[in-house]
XYZ file of C-alpha atoms in Angstrom:
681
model
C 66.175 -43.862 71.555
C 64.675 -40.415 71.899
C 66.716 -39.186 68.970
C 65.485 -42.109 66.868
C 61.850 -41.330 67.624
C 62.493 -37.702 66.782
C 64.058 -38.725 63.483
C 61.203 -41.056 62.625
C 58.742 -38.308 63.439
C 60.524 -35.858 61.186
C 60.749 -38.492 58.500
C 57.016 -39.139 58.666
C 56.306 -35.414 58.610
C 58.583 -35.001 55.596
C 56.767 -37.769 53.798
C 53.437 -36.177 54.607
C 54.608 -32.833 53.338
C 56.068 -34.468 50.216
C 52.802 -36.264 49.548
C 50.915 -33.016 50.094
C 53.247 -31.217 47.721
C 52.677 -33.866 45.101
C 48.940 -33.672 45.661
C 49.043 -29.900 45.409
C 50.627 -30.235 41.982
C 47.373 -31.790 40.704
C 45.021 -29.258 42.337
C 44.856 -26.995 39.233
C 44.228 -30.042 37.055
C 41.388 -31.188 39.273
C 39.818 -27.767 39.415
C 40.108 -26.684 35.802
C 40.232 -30.087 34.164
C 37.113 -31.475 35.777
C 35.022 -28.324 35.402
C 36.078 -27.490 31.857
C 35.712 -31.069 30.672
C 32.170 -31.153 32.065
C 31.166 -27.959 30.263
C 33.614 -27.921 27.370
C 30.800 -27.921 24.731
C 27.429 -27.618 26.501
C 25.712 -26.046 23.448
C 26.600 -29.093 21.415
C 24.678 -31.270 23.871
C 21.437 -29.289 24.063
C 19.782 -32.003 22.018
C 19.515 -33.900 25.286
C 17.680 -31.052 27.023
C 13.884 -31.506 26.653
C 11.685 -28.591 25.546
C 7.972 -29.194 25.038
C 6.349 -28.046 21.787
C 2.545 -27.791 21.565
C 0.794 -27.160 18.250
C -2.813 -26.013 18.763
C -3.002 -24.216 15.426
C -5.946 -24.881 13.116
C -5.402 -24.602 9.350
C -7.399 -22.008 7.399
C -7.971 -21.257 3.701
C -8.005 -17.704 2.381
C -8.132 -16.525 -1.220
C -7.662 -20.079 -2.441
C -4.516 -20.610 -0.370
C -4.268 -22.888 2.668
C -2.398 -21.723 5.743
C -1.173 -24.341 8.224
C 1.745 -22.505 9.796
C 1.709 -24.438 13.051
C 2.203 -27.727 11.227
C 4.984 -26.221 9.125
C 6.799 -25.092 12.271
C 6.346 -28.496 13.863
C 7.778 -30.252 10.794
C 10.787 -27.939 10.799
C 11.442 -28.557 14.500
C 11.201 -32.326 14.049
C 14.226 -32.008 11.791
C 16.017 -29.773 14.297
C 18.398 -31.896 16.373
C 20.099 -29.013 18.203
C 17.467 -29.010 20.952
C 15.536 -31.917 22.415
C 12.073 -30.930 21.164
C 9.226 -32.987 22.605
C 5.903 -32.798 20.754
C 3.241 -33.227 23.425
C -0.208 -32.012 24.444
C -0.722 -28.711 26.193
C -1.639 -30.288 29.540
C 1.390 -32.552 29.528
C 3.650 -29.632 28.603
C 2.312 -27.547 31.499
C 2.792 -30.390 33.969
C 6.287 -31.059 32.632
C 7.448 -27.457 32.922
C 5.996 -27.104 36.395
C 7.635 -30.400 37.372
C 10.926 -31.840 36.190
C 10.195 -33.139 32.683
C 10.743 -30.009 30.572
C 12.862 -26.921 30.905
C 10.480 -24.831 28.796
C 7.482 -25.035 26.475
C 6.540 -23.350 23.208
C 2.852 -23.152 22.225
C 1.419 -22.243 18.810
C -2.164 -20.971 19.507
C -5.138 -22.218 17.520
C -5.686 -18.881 15.700
C -2.060 -18.571 14.581
C -2.621 -19.420 10.892
C -5.812 -17.367 10.801
C -4.002 -14.247 11.995
C -1.163 -14.733 9.541
C -3.662 -15.198 6.716
C -5.348 -11.955 7.722
C -1.974 -10.223 7.956
C -1.047 -11.322 4.443
C -4.413 -10.053 3.314
C -3.671 -6.540 4.551
C -5.055 -6.693 8.121
C -2.041 -6.374 10.374
C -2.963 -8.675 13.239
C 0.085 -9.889 15.115
C 0.063 -13.634 15.746
C 1.400 -14.835 19.091
C 3.824 -17.572 20.090
C 3.557 -18.548 23.764
C 6.895 -19.211 25.448
C 7.131 -20.385 29.034
C 10.354 -21.430 30.737
C 11.149 -22.729 34.193
C 14.074 -20.349 34.629
C 14.654 -21.480 38.149
C 15.539 -24.902 36.852
C 18.433 -23.591 34.779
C 18.692 -19.908 33.969
C 21.406 -20.282 31.327
C 19.433 -22.855 29.377
C 16.318 -20.720 29.783
C 18.162 -18.025 27.872
C 19.088 -20.530 25.172
C 15.533 -21.846 24.833
C 14.247 -18.291 24.716
C 16.562 -17.668 21.772
C 15.108 -20.776 20.149
C 11.628 -19.298 20.544
C 12.919 -16.022 19.113
C 14.343 -17.986 16.205
C 10.895 -19.424 15.476
C 9.456 -15.929 15.719
C 12.102 -14.573 13.341
C 11.481 -17.345 10.835
C 7.733 -16.708 10.781
C 8.255 -12.944 10.736
C 10.543 -13.403 7.767
C 7.820 -15.361 5.989
C 5.240 -12.649 6.695
C 7.690 -9.958 5.606
C 8.311 -11.827 2.386
C 4.608 -12.022 1.554
C 3.988 -8.400 2.552
C 6.992 -7.238 0.571
C 5.766 -9.121 -2.481
C 2.461 -7.310 -2.240
C 4.236 -3.985 -1.704
C 6.659 -4.531 -4.589
C 3.805 -5.608 -6.823
C 1.989 -2.441 -5.791
C 5.085 -0.390 -6.647
C 5.159 -1.889 -10.116
C 1.453 -1.109 -10.437
C 2.207 2.455 -9.368
C 5.018 2.632 -11.933
C 2.713 1.384 -14.674
C 0.004 3.758 -13.483
C 2.499 6.608 -13.602
C 3.284 5.672 -17.191
C -0.410 5.568 -18.039
C -0.970 8.834 -16.184
C 2.022 10.341 -17.980
C 0.590 9.322 -21.340
C -2.787 10.680 -20.271
C -1.156 13.915 -19.107
C 0.581 14.175 -22.482
C -2.782 13.727 -24.200
C -4.311 16.210 -21.763
C -1.553 18.714 -22.481
C -1.980 18.196 -26.212
C -5.727 18.651 -25.788
C -5.344 21.786 -23.668
C -2.869 23.095 -26.209
C -5.399 22.544 -28.996
C -8.139 23.925 -26.770
C -5.989 26.977 -26.078
C -5.450 27.450 -29.817
C -9.172 26.956 -30.393
C -10.006 29.431 -27.615
C -7.817 32.008 -29.310
C -9.610 31.330 -32.595
C -12.914 31.480 -30.710
C -11.952 34.829 -29.207
C -10.957 36.121 -32.643
C -14.159 34.739 -34.165
C -16.256 36.249 -31.382
C -14.599 39.612 -31.999
C -15.455 39.272 -35.681
C -18.960 38.082 -34.762
C -19.411 41.057 -32.430
C -18.374 43.433 -35.171
C -20.586 41.532 -37.633
C -23.535 41.666 -35.246
C -23.165 45.427 -35.066
C -22.993 45.605 -38.858
C -25.994 43.252 -38.997
C -27.883 45.552 -36.642
C -27.139 48.527 -38.873
C -28.019 46.473 -41.970
C -31.292 45.369 -40.405
C -32.119 48.963 -39.646
C -31.388 49.826 -43.281
C -33.398 46.762 -44.378
C -36.336 47.880 -42.224
C -36.171 51.318 -43.817
C -35.928 49.722 -47.296
C -38.769 47.385 -46.414
C -40.965 50.377 -45.610
C -40.106 51.818 -49.040
C -40.798 48.403 -50.568
C -44.215 48.345 -48.906
C -44.992 51.747 -50.386
C -43.829 50.501 -53.796
C -46.073 47.449 -53.496
C -49.026 49.730 -52.752
C -48.211 51.748 -55.850
C -47.914 48.481 -57.821
C -51.349 47.364 -56.666
C -52.843 50.730 -57.705
C -51.145 50.509 -61.121
C -52.370 46.969 -61.645
C -55.908 48.014 -60.873
C -55.569 50.876 -63.361
C -54.142 48.428 -65.918
C -57.115 46.149 -65.307
C -59.482 49.057 -65.915
C -57.544 49.937 -69.081
C -57.957 46.394 -70.364
C -61.709 46.710 -69.843
C -61.721 49.987 -71.795
C -59.547 48.295 -74.446
C -62.251 45.648 -74.945
C -64.877 48.288 -75.577
C -62.587 50.070 -78.046
C -61.819 46.861 -79.919
C -65.523 46.131 -80.204
C -66.042 49.636 -81.548
C -63.187 49.031 -84.005
C -64.824 45.839 -85.276
C -68.163 47.522 -85.600
C -66.539 50.460 -87.389
C -64.552 48.251 -89.717
C -67.655 46.282 -90.583
C -69.529 49.524 -91.144
C -66.720 50.732 -93.423
C -66.781 47.475 -95.317
C -70.510 47.570 -95.648
C -70.370 51.229 -96.556
C -67.729 50.689 -99.210
C -69.669 47.758 -100.612
C -72.736 49.931 -100.780
C -70.680 52.716 -102.254
C -69.206 50.377 -104.839
C -72.608 49.083 -105.814
C -74.225 52.417 -105.631
C -71.511 54.509 -107.183
C -73.161 54.943 -110.359
C -76.551 55.275 -108.726
C -75.651 57.612 -105.881
C -74.025 60.939 -105.700
C -70.310 60.064 -105.857
C -68.839 63.078 -104.132
C -71.233 62.750 -101.347
C -70.386 59.014 -100.981
C -66.682 59.632 -101.215
C -66.936 62.276 -98.643
C -68.817 59.815 -96.463
C -66.130 57.186 -97.117
C -63.397 59.615 -96.229
C -65.177 60.294 -92.988
C -65.332 56.509 -92.277
C -61.667 56.128 -93.029
C -60.955 59.070 -90.750
C -62.964 57.324 -88.036
C -61.015 54.077 -88.630
C -57.754 55.916 -88.437
C -58.811 57.632 -85.235
C -60.084 54.401 -83.667
C -57.010 52.448 -84.665
C -54.835 55.170 -83.110
C -56.712 54.813 -79.856
C -56.355 50.997 -79.895
C -52.668 51.261 -80.675
C -52.253 53.705 -77.779
C -54.078 51.347 -75.380
C -52.197 48.297 -76.539
C -48.883 50.053 -76.046
C -49.177 49.549 -72.254
C -49.495 45.680 -72.487
C -46.421 43.419 -72.485
C -47.994 40.178 -73.679
C -46.885 38.711 -77.035
C -50.352 38.730 -78.643
C -50.859 42.351 -77.655
C -47.570 43.148 -79.352
C -48.795 41.298 -82.466
C -52.059 43.250 -82.391
C -50.152 46.461 -81.949
C -48.060 45.551 -84.981
C -51.100 44.722 -87.180
C -52.918 47.911 -86.179
C -49.756 49.946 -86.676
C -49.300 48.279 -90.072
C -52.958 49.010 -90.929
C -52.581 52.617 -89.945
C -49.318 52.757 -91.834
C -50.923 51.245 -94.906
C -53.879 53.650 -94.776
C -51.561 56.583 -94.207
C -49.086 55.433 -96.822
C -51.802 55.054 -99.395
C -53.249 58.456 -98.598
C -56.635 56.922 -98.785
C -58.381 59.792 -97.150
C -56.851 62.389 -99.417
C -57.357 60.260 -102.436
C -61.016 59.751 -101.561
C -61.448 63.411 -101.064
C -59.690 64.035 -104.322
C -61.839 61.361 -105.924
C -64.847 63.061 -104.563
C -63.945 66.037 -106.625
C -62.694 64.146 -109.603
C -64.572 62.164 -112.096
C -62.073 59.392 -112.791
C -62.427 55.761 -112.449
C -64.104 55.971 -109.053
C -66.111 52.834 -109.411
C -63.101 50.708 -109.969
C -61.298 52.297 -106.999
C -64.318 51.913 -104.869
C -64.513 48.257 -105.695
C -60.871 47.902 -104.702
C -61.527 49.950 -101.612
C -64.525 47.797 -100.791
C -62.350 44.678 -101.110
C -59.692 46.306 -98.911
C -62.334 47.342 -96.456
C -63.588 43.770 -96.362
C -60.011 42.623 -95.649
C -59.773 45.260 -92.939
C -63.081 44.073 -91.497
C -61.884 40.440 -91.516
C -58.501 41.417 -89.992
C -60.190 43.572 -87.435
C -62.525 40.706 -86.523
C -59.538 38.389 -86.174
C -57.686 41.049 -84.195
C -60.706 41.457 -81.949
C -60.827 37.716 -81.309
C -57.087 37.614 -80.558
C -57.254 40.695 -78.403
C -60.257 39.248 -76.516
C -58.310 36.074 -75.738
C -55.188 38.024 -74.731
C -57.277 40.399 -72.681
C -58.978 37.516 -70.877
C -55.597 35.955 -70.051
C -54.171 39.347 -69.139
C -57.059 40.017 -66.782
C -56.505 36.626 -65.152
C -52.773 37.328 -64.819
C -53.417 40.847 -63.553
C -55.820 39.476 -60.936
C -53.213 36.926 -59.875
C -50.594 39.664 -59.856
C -52.824 41.872 -57.719
C -53.479 38.938 -55.323
C -49.723 38.188 -55.148
C -49.006 41.881 -54.617
C -51.498 41.925 -51.727
C -49.809 38.836 -50.217
C -46.415 40.422 -50.834
C -47.677 43.488 -48.996
C -48.821 41.336 -46.064
C -45.457 39.501 -46.066
C -43.670 42.799 -46.395
C -45.482 44.102 -43.320
C -44.570 40.912 -41.402
C -40.998 41.197 -42.674
C -40.884 44.775 -41.470
C -42.102 43.713 -38.018
C -39.558 40.866 -38.008
C -36.795 43.189 -39.131
C -37.618 45.580 -36.322
C -37.601 42.670 -33.811
C -34.383 41.302 -35.371
C -32.816 44.744 -35.064
C -33.684 44.805 -31.350
C -32.456 41.222 -30.801
C -29.343 41.900 -32.841
C -28.486 44.619 -30.338
C -28.918 42.100 -27.541
C -26.882 39.589 -29.578
C -24.122 42.148 -29.922
C -24.109 42.718 -26.147
C -24.069 38.948 -25.521
C -21.288 38.424 -28.049
C -19.255 41.147 -26.344
C -19.694 39.400 -22.961
C -18.955 36.050 -24.570
C -15.833 37.514 -26.149
C -14.701 38.731 -22.712
C -15.380 35.231 -21.325
C -13.469 33.707 -24.228
C -10.474 35.933 -23.405
C -10.681 34.848 -19.742
C -11.078 31.248 -20.903
C -7.998 31.622 -23.048
C -6.054 32.910 -20.019
C -7.340 30.028 -17.883
C -6.584 27.508 -20.588
C -3.090 28.945 -20.870
C -2.599 28.317 -17.132
C -4.194 24.884 -17.489
C -1.899 24.127 -20.395
C 1.126 25.136 -18.304
C -0.180 22.978 -15.442
C -0.798 20.048 -17.785
C 2.718 20.454 -19.156
C 4.177 20.454 -15.633
C 1.985 17.482 -14.731
C 3.204 15.613 -17.791
C 6.833 16.438 -16.989
C 6.354 15.531 -13.326
C 4.712 12.221 -14.161
C 7.413 11.478 -16.718
C 10.106 12.273 -14.151
C 8.296 10.158 -11.538
C 8.002 7.271 -13.951
C 11.646 7.631 -15.012
C 12.774 7.721 -11.376
C 10.694 4.678 -10.450
C 11.722 2.875 -13.610
C 15.380 3.539 -12.809
C 14.864 2.483 -9.179
C 12.702 -0.580 -9.768
C 15.366 -2.690 -11.416
C 14.444 -5.767 -9.430
C 11.693 -8.345 -9.688
C 8.984 -8.830 -7.069
C 10.657 -12.056 -5.951
C 14.046 -10.368 -5.691
C 12.780 -7.472 -3.605
C 10.831 -9.783 -1.288
C 13.903 -11.943 -0.728
C 16.104 -8.905 -0.249
C 13.722 -7.221 2.213
C 13.226 -10.426 4.170
C 16.980 -10.915 4.425
C 18.399 -7.478 3.539
C 21.967 -8.173 4.558
C 24.488 -10.924 4.823
C 26.585 -10.991 7.942
C 30.137 -11.508 6.818
C 31.722 -12.923 9.923
C 35.353 -11.865 9.750
C 35.802 -12.059 13.492
C 39.333 -12.356 14.755
C 40.580 -14.606 17.496
C 37.872 -17.230 17.000
C 36.911 -19.543 19.863
C 35.310 -22.818 18.870
C 33.958 -24.237 22.136
C 32.386 -22.867 25.277
C 35.200 -24.445 27.310
C 37.854 -22.683 25.257
C 36.242 -19.350 26.069
C 36.250 -20.110 29.821
C 39.683 -21.768 29.863
C 41.758 -18.581 30.467
C 39.578 -17.711 33.432
C 39.656 -21.181 34.972
C 43.378 -21.623 34.272
C 44.031 -18.433 36.239
C 41.767 -19.606 39.070
C 43.410 -23.022 39.146
C 46.943 -21.633 39.143
C 46.007 -19.180 41.899
C 44.610 -21.971 44.067
C 47.603 -24.174 43.269
C 50.028 -21.391 44.234
C 48.008 -20.719 47.391
C 48.189 -24.353 48.516
C 51.852 -24.598 47.510
C 52.652 -21.573 49.642
C 50.788 -23.112 52.612
C 52.780 -26.331 52.316
C 56.082 -24.444 52.028
C 55.170 -22.374 55.062
C 54.410 -25.566 57.031
C 57.707 -27.033 55.876
C 59.570 -24.042 57.232
C 57.707 -24.237 60.540
C 58.396 -27.955 61.024
C 62.044 -27.563 59.945
C 62.003 -30.880 58.141
C 64.245 -29.516 55.358
C 67.954 -29.848 56.180
C 69.376 -28.183 53.043
C 70.687 -24.754 53.923
C 69.935 -23.231 50.481
C 66.330 -24.299 50.660
C 66.018 -22.505 53.968
C 67.002 -19.209 52.398
C 64.448 -16.692 50.964
C 65.534 -17.301 47.409
C 65.911 -21.055 47.818
C 62.391 -21.420 49.206
C 61.035 -19.213 46.386
C 62.757 -21.368 43.764
C 61.411 -24.570 45.315
C 57.880 -23.203 45.338
C 58.281 -21.886 41.781
C 59.295 -25.324 40.594
C 56.197 -26.845 42.175
C 53.787 -24.301 40.647
C 55.481 -24.628 37.242
C 54.889 -28.373 37.467
C 51.252 -27.586 38.190
C 51.148 -25.363 35.092
C 52.772 -27.967 32.865
C 50.397 -30.757 33.972
C 47.365 -28.478 33.563
C 48.497 -27.414 30.088
C 49.034 -31.023 29.030
C 45.531 -31.963 30.116
C 43.890 -29.002 28.338
C 45.810 -29.392 25.096
C 45.958 -33.156 24.789
C 42.992 -34.178 26.916
C 40.297 -31.588 26.007
C 41.761 -30.504 22.680
C 42.247 -26.857 23.532
C 43.382 -24.924 20.419
C 46.050 -22.250 20.888
C 47.689 -19.764 18.565
C 51.130 -20.753 19.922
C 51.424 -24.016 21.847
C 54.932 -23.317 23.202
C 53.956 -19.856 24.367
C 50.886 -21.364 26.036
C 53.085 -23.594 28.234
C 55.556 -20.779 29.028
C 52.769 -18.338 29.829
C 51.084 -20.775 32.241
C 54.352 -21.396 34.032
C 55.099 -17.679 34.168
C 51.634 -16.893 35.555
C 52.009 -19.640 38.148
C 55.333 -18.169 39.304
C 53.842 -14.646 39.424
C 50.948 -15.855 41.552
C 53.316 -17.783 43.832
C 55.608 -14.779 44.188
C 52.643 -12.706 45.384
C 51.630 -15.301 47.951
C 55.198 -16.057 49.003
C 56.008 -12.377 49.450
C 52.852 -11.770 51.519
C 53.366 -14.846 53.741
C 57.114 -14.109 54.162
C 56.299 -10.568 55.170
C 53.411 -11.190 57.598
C 53.367 -14.993 58.069
C 50.388 -17.329 57.858
C 48.068 -14.401 58.597
C 48.531 -13.496 54.957
C 46.707 -16.641 53.789
C 43.179 -15.354 54.585
C 44.097 -12.028 52.954
C 45.191 -13.853 49.812
C 41.905 -15.777 49.795
C 39.955 -12.510 50.006
C 42.011 -11.185 47.105
C 41.162 -14.374 45.244
C 37.431 -13.808 45.749
C 37.649 -10.162 44.668
C 39.476 -11.198 41.526
C 36.644 -13.573 40.598
C 34.369 -10.554 40.079
C 36.889 -8.022 38.785
C 38.945 -9.974 36.240
C 36.264 -10.104 33.515
C 36.562 -13.851 33.290
C 32.976 -14.712 32.317
C 31.382 -11.414 31.273
C 33.088 -8.238 30.030
C 34.342 -6.145 32.928
C 32.219 -3.270 31.560
C 29.126 -5.171 32.715
C 30.364 -5.351 36.321
C 29.464 -2.785 39.021
C 31.680 0.278 39.212
C 33.451 -0.971 42.376
C 34.796 -4.028 40.596
C 35.683 -2.009 37.486
C 37.843 0.228 39.695
C 39.579 -2.769 41.322
C 40.204 -4.626 38.048
C 43.484 -2.927 36.965
C 45.070 -3.641 40.381
C 44.687 -7.438 40.366
C 47.077 -9.768 38.537
C 44.345 -12.147 37.442
C 42.910 -9.424 35.183
C 46.116 -9.539 33.145
C 46.550 -13.305 33.270
C 43.037 -13.887 31.899
C 43.551 -11.379 29.084
C 46.970 -12.757 28.204
C 45.761 -16.368 28.087
C 42.836 -15.316 25.866
C 45.295 -13.882 23.393
C 47.347 -17.054 23.412
C 44.275 -19.298 22.863
C 42.670 -17.133 20.126
C 45.027 -14.515 18.719
C 47.859 -12.324 19.967
C 48.088 -8.570 19.881
C 51.831 -8.231 20.323
C 51.805 -4.737 21.774
C 49.077 -5.507 24.272
C 50.616 -8.857 25.135
C 53.920 -7.160 25.938
C 52.078 -4.717 28.235
C 50.330 -7.600 29.996
C 53.595 -9.487 30.440
C 55.262 -6.392 31.876
C 52.372 -5.839 34.283
C 52.659 -9.430 35.607
C 56.419 -9.044 35.905
C 55.887 -5.866 37.931
C 53.456 -7.719 40.235
C 56.066 -10.459 40.761
C 58.917 -8.038 41.434
C 56.879 -5.878 43.813
C 55.686 -8.764 45.957
C 58.968 -10.714 45.814
C 61.108 -7.754 46.765
C 58.452 -6.194 48.987
C 58.035 -9.402 51.025
C 61.747 -9.624 51.654
C 62.090 -5.943 52.592
C 59.091 -5.995 54.907
C 60.308 -9.189 56.599
C 63.812 -7.800 57.160
C 62.365 -4.509 58.394
C 60.183 -6.249 60.959
C 63.096 -8.427 62.140
C 65.367 -5.378 62.449
C 62.768 -3.567 64.468
C 62.397 -6.610 66.726
C 66.114 -6.829 67.246
C 66.378 -3.146 68.053
C 63.533 -3.509 70.477
C 65.179 -6.519 72.129
C 68.477 -4.723 72.424
C 66.714 -1.744 73.877
C 65.072 -3.921 76.471
């Protein structure tokens, strides 16, 4: 009866252990499966997380354009289904964030559009978006909502950048066009300075000539002043001569009158002689006639001499008549004939009659000559008076001219000095213009080069440059080892945790089995047999977990077969560690293994890169197996680096060998020491 109760008790204990072993098989599934399924794709479900959006912005109009940025943002967010935007009042949003309704709020202030309008107009006033999150409610989602607010900021910033870039690009084109205009102007300036330089050289040459000419003019004016003095003396002599000529004309009038009187007396005398020839004493009369003719000849000689100084035509005619008269009288030898007649007794009466007729002709001619000479003399006197008056005026003008010439001579000297200074200035001007011309040439070349450079650089339109500056690059995502879901990224970490916990519980159950001695099979009681039994259990855990992840959650792997093998291998490695520790030091090793488990949570780089962990955990990381299991599973789920994967596999194999062999050696060493101690006692 006692044996039966003992058997039933062992049977019940075996069943309990068997049930526990079966339950332990599903521990990794429960741990990883439940957690990963709950958070497999949390970012895809953010549309259910409420965030309050408050639009207080007031539209404004500037430069004919309306700005209503707040409304534009609101309309865009209404079409955004990635986050659960709630469009509420400011008061409700504040109450909701402080309470339980909203995880965060985003507020567009009332001056938002106004500031953007001013910014686009050249006044850089930064608009503000108010973001407030209840981070204590959920820190991870607070980070996500903050990125949403940053996204709004980036979108608006991009819009502002686009407008500012348009203005800048337009300004660049204006600068380019201005450079072209300036270049053309510089070319014209250079051409002008070149001409001006040429003209300055001509000016300098002309001023040199003018300076020399002014000196010659000064000398000429001095000579002219000297000649003018001589001219003045000549004019004085002319005036004196004219006065003498005037006096001569007056004397000529008296002589002509005497000639007329004499001619008339001769005529009368001859007439008397002719009528009295036979009555009077002929010789005496002839002698008297000869004396009259002598007087006529003398008088006519005087008149001819006086008339010889007159240039008028009538005077010349009178001179000719008188000369002809004298010539006739002389040619006829009247005087000698009369004197001969006075002594002869010929036909004197007849000759006297002829002589009386000739004398009458002479008297008539002389009267006519006197009339003509009187008219010519009157006109000559008038002309001489006018000539004297003009000569006096010429003298006055000559004196003024002399004074002016003296002044001009003085001023010409000053002009020469000024022209010399001006010539020096013209030379300096030419030098300066030469430098200016060089500068204008360099300016033209520089502006041309600047325009060419800008023209070669500005190959884009204003729209193109604004779009390019707003979004200057395209991110070509050629990432390797892509992970689609949040759960896929965490799966290697949670698989390792699950398999560690599963191996830990499996080891506890196996240890209890050995203590209760419910197993009767001799092989299973051995070190290797127990290890194989535990390995089978943990491999079952790995297979079930892999099935759930692949078929249940849709985990994508680079190699599905390798994924199963790797999970089973990791499970055996973890179990070998725990089995070796517990075989070496007993159940005391379980708490140690749990501490190792906790340390591995922080040092395996399961959630964040190990580089972000404190130095203590970075130092521990290479000495824990979970570090390698997480990295290896990541390669299998996303992409394998064969060399690194081989290193990881070798490291896990080393962990398994060390703990499997080490546990056996330590256990046998302790038992040997105990036996030696017992024998010694």
